[in-house]
PDB file of C-alpha atoms in Angstrom:
ATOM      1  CA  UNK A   1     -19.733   0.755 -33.432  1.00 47.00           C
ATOM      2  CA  UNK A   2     -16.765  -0.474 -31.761  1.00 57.00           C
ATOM      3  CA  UNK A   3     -17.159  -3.276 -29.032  1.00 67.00           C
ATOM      4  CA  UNK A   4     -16.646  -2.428 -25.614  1.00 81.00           C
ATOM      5  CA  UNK A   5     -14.606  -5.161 -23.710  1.00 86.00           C
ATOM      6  CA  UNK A   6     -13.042  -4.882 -20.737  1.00 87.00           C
ATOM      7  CA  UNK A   7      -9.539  -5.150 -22.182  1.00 88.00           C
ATOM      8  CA  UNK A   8     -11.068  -1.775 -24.519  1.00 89.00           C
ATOM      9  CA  UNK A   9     -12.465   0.085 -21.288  1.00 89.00           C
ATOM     10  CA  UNK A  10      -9.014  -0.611 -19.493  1.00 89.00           C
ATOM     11  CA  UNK A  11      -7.345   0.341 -22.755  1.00 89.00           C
ATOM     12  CA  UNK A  12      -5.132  -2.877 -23.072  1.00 90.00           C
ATOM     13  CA  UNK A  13      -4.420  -5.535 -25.572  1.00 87.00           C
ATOM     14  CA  UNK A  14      -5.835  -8.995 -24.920  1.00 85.00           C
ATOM     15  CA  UNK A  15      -2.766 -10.318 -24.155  1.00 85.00           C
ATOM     16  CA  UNK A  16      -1.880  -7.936 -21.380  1.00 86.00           C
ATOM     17  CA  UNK A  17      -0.016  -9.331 -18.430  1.00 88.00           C
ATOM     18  CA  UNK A  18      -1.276  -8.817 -14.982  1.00 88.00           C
ATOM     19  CA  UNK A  19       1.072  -5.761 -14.742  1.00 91.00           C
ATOM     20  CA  UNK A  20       0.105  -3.972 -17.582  1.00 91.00           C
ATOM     21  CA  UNK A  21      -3.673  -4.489 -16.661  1.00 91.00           C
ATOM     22  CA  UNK A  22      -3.040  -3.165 -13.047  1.00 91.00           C
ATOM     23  CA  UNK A  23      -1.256  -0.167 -14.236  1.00 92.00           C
ATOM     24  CA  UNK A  24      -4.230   0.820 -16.836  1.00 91.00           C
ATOM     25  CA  UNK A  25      -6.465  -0.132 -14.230  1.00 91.00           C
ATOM     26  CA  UNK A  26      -4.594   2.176 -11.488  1.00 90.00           C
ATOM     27  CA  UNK A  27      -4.039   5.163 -14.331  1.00 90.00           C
ATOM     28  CA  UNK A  28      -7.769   5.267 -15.242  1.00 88.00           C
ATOM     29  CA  UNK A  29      -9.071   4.841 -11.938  1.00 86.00           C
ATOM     30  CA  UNK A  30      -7.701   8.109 -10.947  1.00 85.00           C
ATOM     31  CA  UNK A  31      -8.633  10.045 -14.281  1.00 86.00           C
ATOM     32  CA  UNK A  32     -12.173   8.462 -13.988  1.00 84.00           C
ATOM     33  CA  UNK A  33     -13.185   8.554  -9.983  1.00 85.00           C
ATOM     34  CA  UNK A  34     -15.844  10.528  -9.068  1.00 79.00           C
ATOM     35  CA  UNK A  35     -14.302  12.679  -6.470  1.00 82.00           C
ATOM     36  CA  UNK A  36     -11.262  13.508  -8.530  1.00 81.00           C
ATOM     37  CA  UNK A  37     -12.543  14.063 -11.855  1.00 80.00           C
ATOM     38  CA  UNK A  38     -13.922  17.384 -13.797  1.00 80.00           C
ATOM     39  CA  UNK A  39     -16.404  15.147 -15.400  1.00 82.00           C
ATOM     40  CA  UNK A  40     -20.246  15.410 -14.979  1.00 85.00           C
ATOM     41  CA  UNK A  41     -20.622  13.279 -11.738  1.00 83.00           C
ATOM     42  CA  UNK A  42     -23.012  10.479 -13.116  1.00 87.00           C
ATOM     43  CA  UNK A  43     -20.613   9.731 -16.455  1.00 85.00           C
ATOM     44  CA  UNK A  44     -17.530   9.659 -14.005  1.00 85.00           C
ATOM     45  CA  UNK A  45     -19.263   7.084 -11.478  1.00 88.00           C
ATOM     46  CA  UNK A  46     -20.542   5.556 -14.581  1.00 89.00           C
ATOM     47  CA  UNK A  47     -17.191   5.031 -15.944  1.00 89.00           C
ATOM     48  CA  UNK A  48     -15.590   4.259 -12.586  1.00 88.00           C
ATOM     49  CA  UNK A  49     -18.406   1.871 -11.938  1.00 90.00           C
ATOM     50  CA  UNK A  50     -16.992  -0.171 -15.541  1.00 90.00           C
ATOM     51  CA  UNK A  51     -13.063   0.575 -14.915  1.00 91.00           C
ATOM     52  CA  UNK A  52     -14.094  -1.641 -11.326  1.00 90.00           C
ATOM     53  CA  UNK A  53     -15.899  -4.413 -13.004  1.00 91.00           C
ATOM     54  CA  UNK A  54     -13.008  -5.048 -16.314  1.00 90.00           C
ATOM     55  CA  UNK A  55     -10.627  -4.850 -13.193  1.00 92.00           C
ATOM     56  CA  UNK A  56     -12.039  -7.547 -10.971  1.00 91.00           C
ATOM     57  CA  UNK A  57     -12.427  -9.811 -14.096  1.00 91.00           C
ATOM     58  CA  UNK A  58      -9.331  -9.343 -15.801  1.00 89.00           C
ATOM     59  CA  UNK A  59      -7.325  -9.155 -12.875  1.00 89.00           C
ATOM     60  CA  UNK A  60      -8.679 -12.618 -11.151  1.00 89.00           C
ATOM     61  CA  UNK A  61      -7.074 -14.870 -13.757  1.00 88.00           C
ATOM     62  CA  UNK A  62      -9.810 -18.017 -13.451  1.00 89.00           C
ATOM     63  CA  UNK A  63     -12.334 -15.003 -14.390  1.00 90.00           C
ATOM     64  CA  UNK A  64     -10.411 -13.333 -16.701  1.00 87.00           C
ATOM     65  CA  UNK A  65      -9.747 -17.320 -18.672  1.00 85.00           C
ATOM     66  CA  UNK A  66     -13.423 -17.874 -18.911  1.00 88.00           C
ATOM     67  CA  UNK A  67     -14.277 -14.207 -20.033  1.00 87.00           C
ATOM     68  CA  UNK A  68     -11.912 -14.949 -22.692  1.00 85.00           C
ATOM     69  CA  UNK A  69     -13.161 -18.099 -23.767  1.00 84.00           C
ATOM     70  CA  UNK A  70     -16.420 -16.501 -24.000  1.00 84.00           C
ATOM     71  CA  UNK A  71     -15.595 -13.552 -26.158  1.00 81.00           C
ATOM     72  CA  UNK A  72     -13.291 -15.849 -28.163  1.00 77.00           C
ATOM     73  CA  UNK A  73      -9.437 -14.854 -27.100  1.00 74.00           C
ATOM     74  CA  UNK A  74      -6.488 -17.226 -27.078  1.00 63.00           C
ATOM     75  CA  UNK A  75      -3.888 -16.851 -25.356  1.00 60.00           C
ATOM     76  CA  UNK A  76      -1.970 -19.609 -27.350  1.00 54.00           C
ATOM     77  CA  UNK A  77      -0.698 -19.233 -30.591  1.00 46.00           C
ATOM     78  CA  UNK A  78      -0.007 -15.848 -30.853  1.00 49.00           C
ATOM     79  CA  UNK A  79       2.887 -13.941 -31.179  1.00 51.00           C
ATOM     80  CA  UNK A  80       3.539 -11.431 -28.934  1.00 53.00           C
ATOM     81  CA  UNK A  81       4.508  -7.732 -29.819  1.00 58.00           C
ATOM     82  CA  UNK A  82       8.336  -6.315 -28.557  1.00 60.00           C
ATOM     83  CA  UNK A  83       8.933  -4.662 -26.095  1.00 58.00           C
ATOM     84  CA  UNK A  84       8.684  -1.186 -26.345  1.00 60.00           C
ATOM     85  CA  UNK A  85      12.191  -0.569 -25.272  1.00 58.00           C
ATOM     86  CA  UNK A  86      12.009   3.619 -25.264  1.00 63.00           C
ATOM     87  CA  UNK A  87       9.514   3.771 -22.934  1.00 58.00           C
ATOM     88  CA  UNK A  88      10.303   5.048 -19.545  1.00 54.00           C
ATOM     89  CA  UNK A  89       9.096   1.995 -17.754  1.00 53.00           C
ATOM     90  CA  UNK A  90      12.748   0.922 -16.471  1.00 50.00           C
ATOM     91  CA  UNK A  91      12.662  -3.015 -14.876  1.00 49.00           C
ATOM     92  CA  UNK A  92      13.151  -1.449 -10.944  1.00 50.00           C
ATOM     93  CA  UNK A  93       9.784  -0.524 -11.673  1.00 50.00           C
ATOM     94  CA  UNK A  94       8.361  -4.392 -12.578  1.00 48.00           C
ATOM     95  CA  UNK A  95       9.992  -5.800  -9.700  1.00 49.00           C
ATOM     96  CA  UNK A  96       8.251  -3.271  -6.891  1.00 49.00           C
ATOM     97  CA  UNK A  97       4.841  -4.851  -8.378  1.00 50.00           C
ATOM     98  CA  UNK A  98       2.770  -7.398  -6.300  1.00 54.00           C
ATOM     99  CA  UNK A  99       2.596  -9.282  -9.618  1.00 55.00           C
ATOM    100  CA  UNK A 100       5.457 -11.614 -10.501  1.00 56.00           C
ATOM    101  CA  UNK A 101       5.510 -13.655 -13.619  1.00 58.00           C
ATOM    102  CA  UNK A 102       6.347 -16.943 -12.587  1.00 60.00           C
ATOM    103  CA  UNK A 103       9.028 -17.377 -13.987  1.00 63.00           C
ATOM    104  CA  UNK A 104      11.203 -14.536 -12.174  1.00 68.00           C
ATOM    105  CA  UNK A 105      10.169 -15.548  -8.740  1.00 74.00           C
ATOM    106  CA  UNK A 106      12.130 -18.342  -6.906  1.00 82.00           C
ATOM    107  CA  UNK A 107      11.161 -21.739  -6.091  1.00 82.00           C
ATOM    108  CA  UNK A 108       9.162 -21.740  -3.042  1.00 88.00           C
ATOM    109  CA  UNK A 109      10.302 -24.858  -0.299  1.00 92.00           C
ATOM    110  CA  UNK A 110       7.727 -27.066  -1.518  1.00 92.00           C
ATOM    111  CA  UNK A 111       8.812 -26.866  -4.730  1.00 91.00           C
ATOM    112  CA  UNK A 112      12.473 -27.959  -3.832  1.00 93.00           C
ATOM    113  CA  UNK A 113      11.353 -30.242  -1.887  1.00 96.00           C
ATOM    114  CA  UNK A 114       9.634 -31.806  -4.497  1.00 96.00           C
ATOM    115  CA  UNK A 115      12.492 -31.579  -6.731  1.00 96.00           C
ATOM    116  CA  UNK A 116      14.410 -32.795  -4.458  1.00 97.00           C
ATOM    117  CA  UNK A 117      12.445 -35.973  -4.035  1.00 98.00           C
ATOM    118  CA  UNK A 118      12.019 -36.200  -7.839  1.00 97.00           C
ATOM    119  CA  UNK A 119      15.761 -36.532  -8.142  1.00 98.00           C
ATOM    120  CA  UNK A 120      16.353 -38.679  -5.082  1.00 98.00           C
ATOM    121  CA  UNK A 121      13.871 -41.416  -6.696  1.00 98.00           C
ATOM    122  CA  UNK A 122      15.143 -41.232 -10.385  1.00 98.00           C
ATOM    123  CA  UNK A 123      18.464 -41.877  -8.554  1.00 98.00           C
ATOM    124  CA  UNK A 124      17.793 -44.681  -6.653  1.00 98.00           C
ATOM    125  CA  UNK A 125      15.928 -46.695  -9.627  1.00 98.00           C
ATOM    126  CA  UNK A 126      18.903 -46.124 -11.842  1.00 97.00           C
ATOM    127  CA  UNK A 127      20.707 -47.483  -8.871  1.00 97.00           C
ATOM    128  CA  UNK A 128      18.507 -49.915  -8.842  1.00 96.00           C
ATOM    129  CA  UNK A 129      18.497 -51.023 -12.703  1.00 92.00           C
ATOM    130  CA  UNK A 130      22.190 -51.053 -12.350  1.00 92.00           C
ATOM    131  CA  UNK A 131      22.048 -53.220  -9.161  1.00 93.00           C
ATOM    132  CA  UNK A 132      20.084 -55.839 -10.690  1.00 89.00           C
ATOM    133  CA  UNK A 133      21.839 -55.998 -13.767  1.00 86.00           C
ATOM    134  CA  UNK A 134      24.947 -56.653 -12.488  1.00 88.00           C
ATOM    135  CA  UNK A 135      23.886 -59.119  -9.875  1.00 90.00           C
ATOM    136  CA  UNK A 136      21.967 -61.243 -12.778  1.00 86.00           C
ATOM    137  CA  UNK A 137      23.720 -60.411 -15.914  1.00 76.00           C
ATOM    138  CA  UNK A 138      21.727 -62.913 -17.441  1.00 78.00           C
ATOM    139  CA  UNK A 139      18.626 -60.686 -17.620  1.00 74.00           C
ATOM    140  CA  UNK A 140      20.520 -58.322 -19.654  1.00 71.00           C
ATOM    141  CA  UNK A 141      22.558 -60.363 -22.224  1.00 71.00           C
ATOM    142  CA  UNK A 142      21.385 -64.076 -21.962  1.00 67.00           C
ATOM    143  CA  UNK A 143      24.012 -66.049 -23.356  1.00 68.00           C
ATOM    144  CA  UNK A 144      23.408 -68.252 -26.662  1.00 66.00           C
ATOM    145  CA  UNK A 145      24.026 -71.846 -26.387  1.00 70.00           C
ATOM    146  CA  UNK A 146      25.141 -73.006 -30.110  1.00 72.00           C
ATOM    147  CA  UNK A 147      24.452 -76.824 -30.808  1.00 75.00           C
ATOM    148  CA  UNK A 148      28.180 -78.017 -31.849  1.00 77.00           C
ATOM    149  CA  UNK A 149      28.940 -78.212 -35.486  1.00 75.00           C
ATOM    150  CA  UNK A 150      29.588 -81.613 -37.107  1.00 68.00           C
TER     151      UNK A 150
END
């Protein structure tokens, strides 16, 4: 008897990004909906009813990190499979998603800004250090006072 997950009733790996998940999500809910389907009425709301509840775990990621710790997935220290580069999936159709990984989205304002203010004080204490050391070189090298030699 095989396990049924909510990564097996969307159909996805446990390591599926947010994109992937929506897409199996959005495929399945269309094949499975109850007013769309050829299937006996109470199996397609049935199935509908578990396509909704994997989605609004796996797609809240808070949810989706504690429904992994609980069935025992890590997302850290595995290897991710390639890219399946002859699929049709071409990128135009990653960047029309509402999901963006985080790192192909730009810095937002406050993020600059704190950047910004990250630099501006590393700047001024090395302007600082450099200040102080040459107003008391003394600090930096003190000078060695040898008695005199006989």
């Amino acid at each position: 008897m095989v396990l049924s997950t909510h990564y097996t009733r969307l159909g996805v790996h446990p390591l599926a990004s947010a994109l992937e998940i929506r897409r199996a999500y959005r495929e399945l809910s269309k094949r499975y909906h109850p007013d769309t389907t050829d299937l006996d009425p109470e199996v397609a709301t049935r199935r509908f009813h578990e396509l909704n509840e994997a989605y609004a775990v796996l797609s809240n990621p808070e949810r989706r990190g504690m429904y992994d710790r609980t069935m025992g997935y890590s997302r850290f220290y595995v290897v991710r499979p390639p890219v399946d580069l002859r699929s049709g999936n071409s990128p135009q159709d990653y960047r029309s998603s509402a999901y963006i990984d985080s790192r192909d989205r730009p810095l937002s304002s406050g993020e600059l800004f704190a950047l910004f203010i990250l630099g501006l004080t590393f700047m001024l204490c090395l302007g600082l250090a450099i200040a102080i050391a040459w107003l008391n070189p003394e600090l930096i090298a003190p000078t060695l006072s040898l008695p005199p030699s006989p």
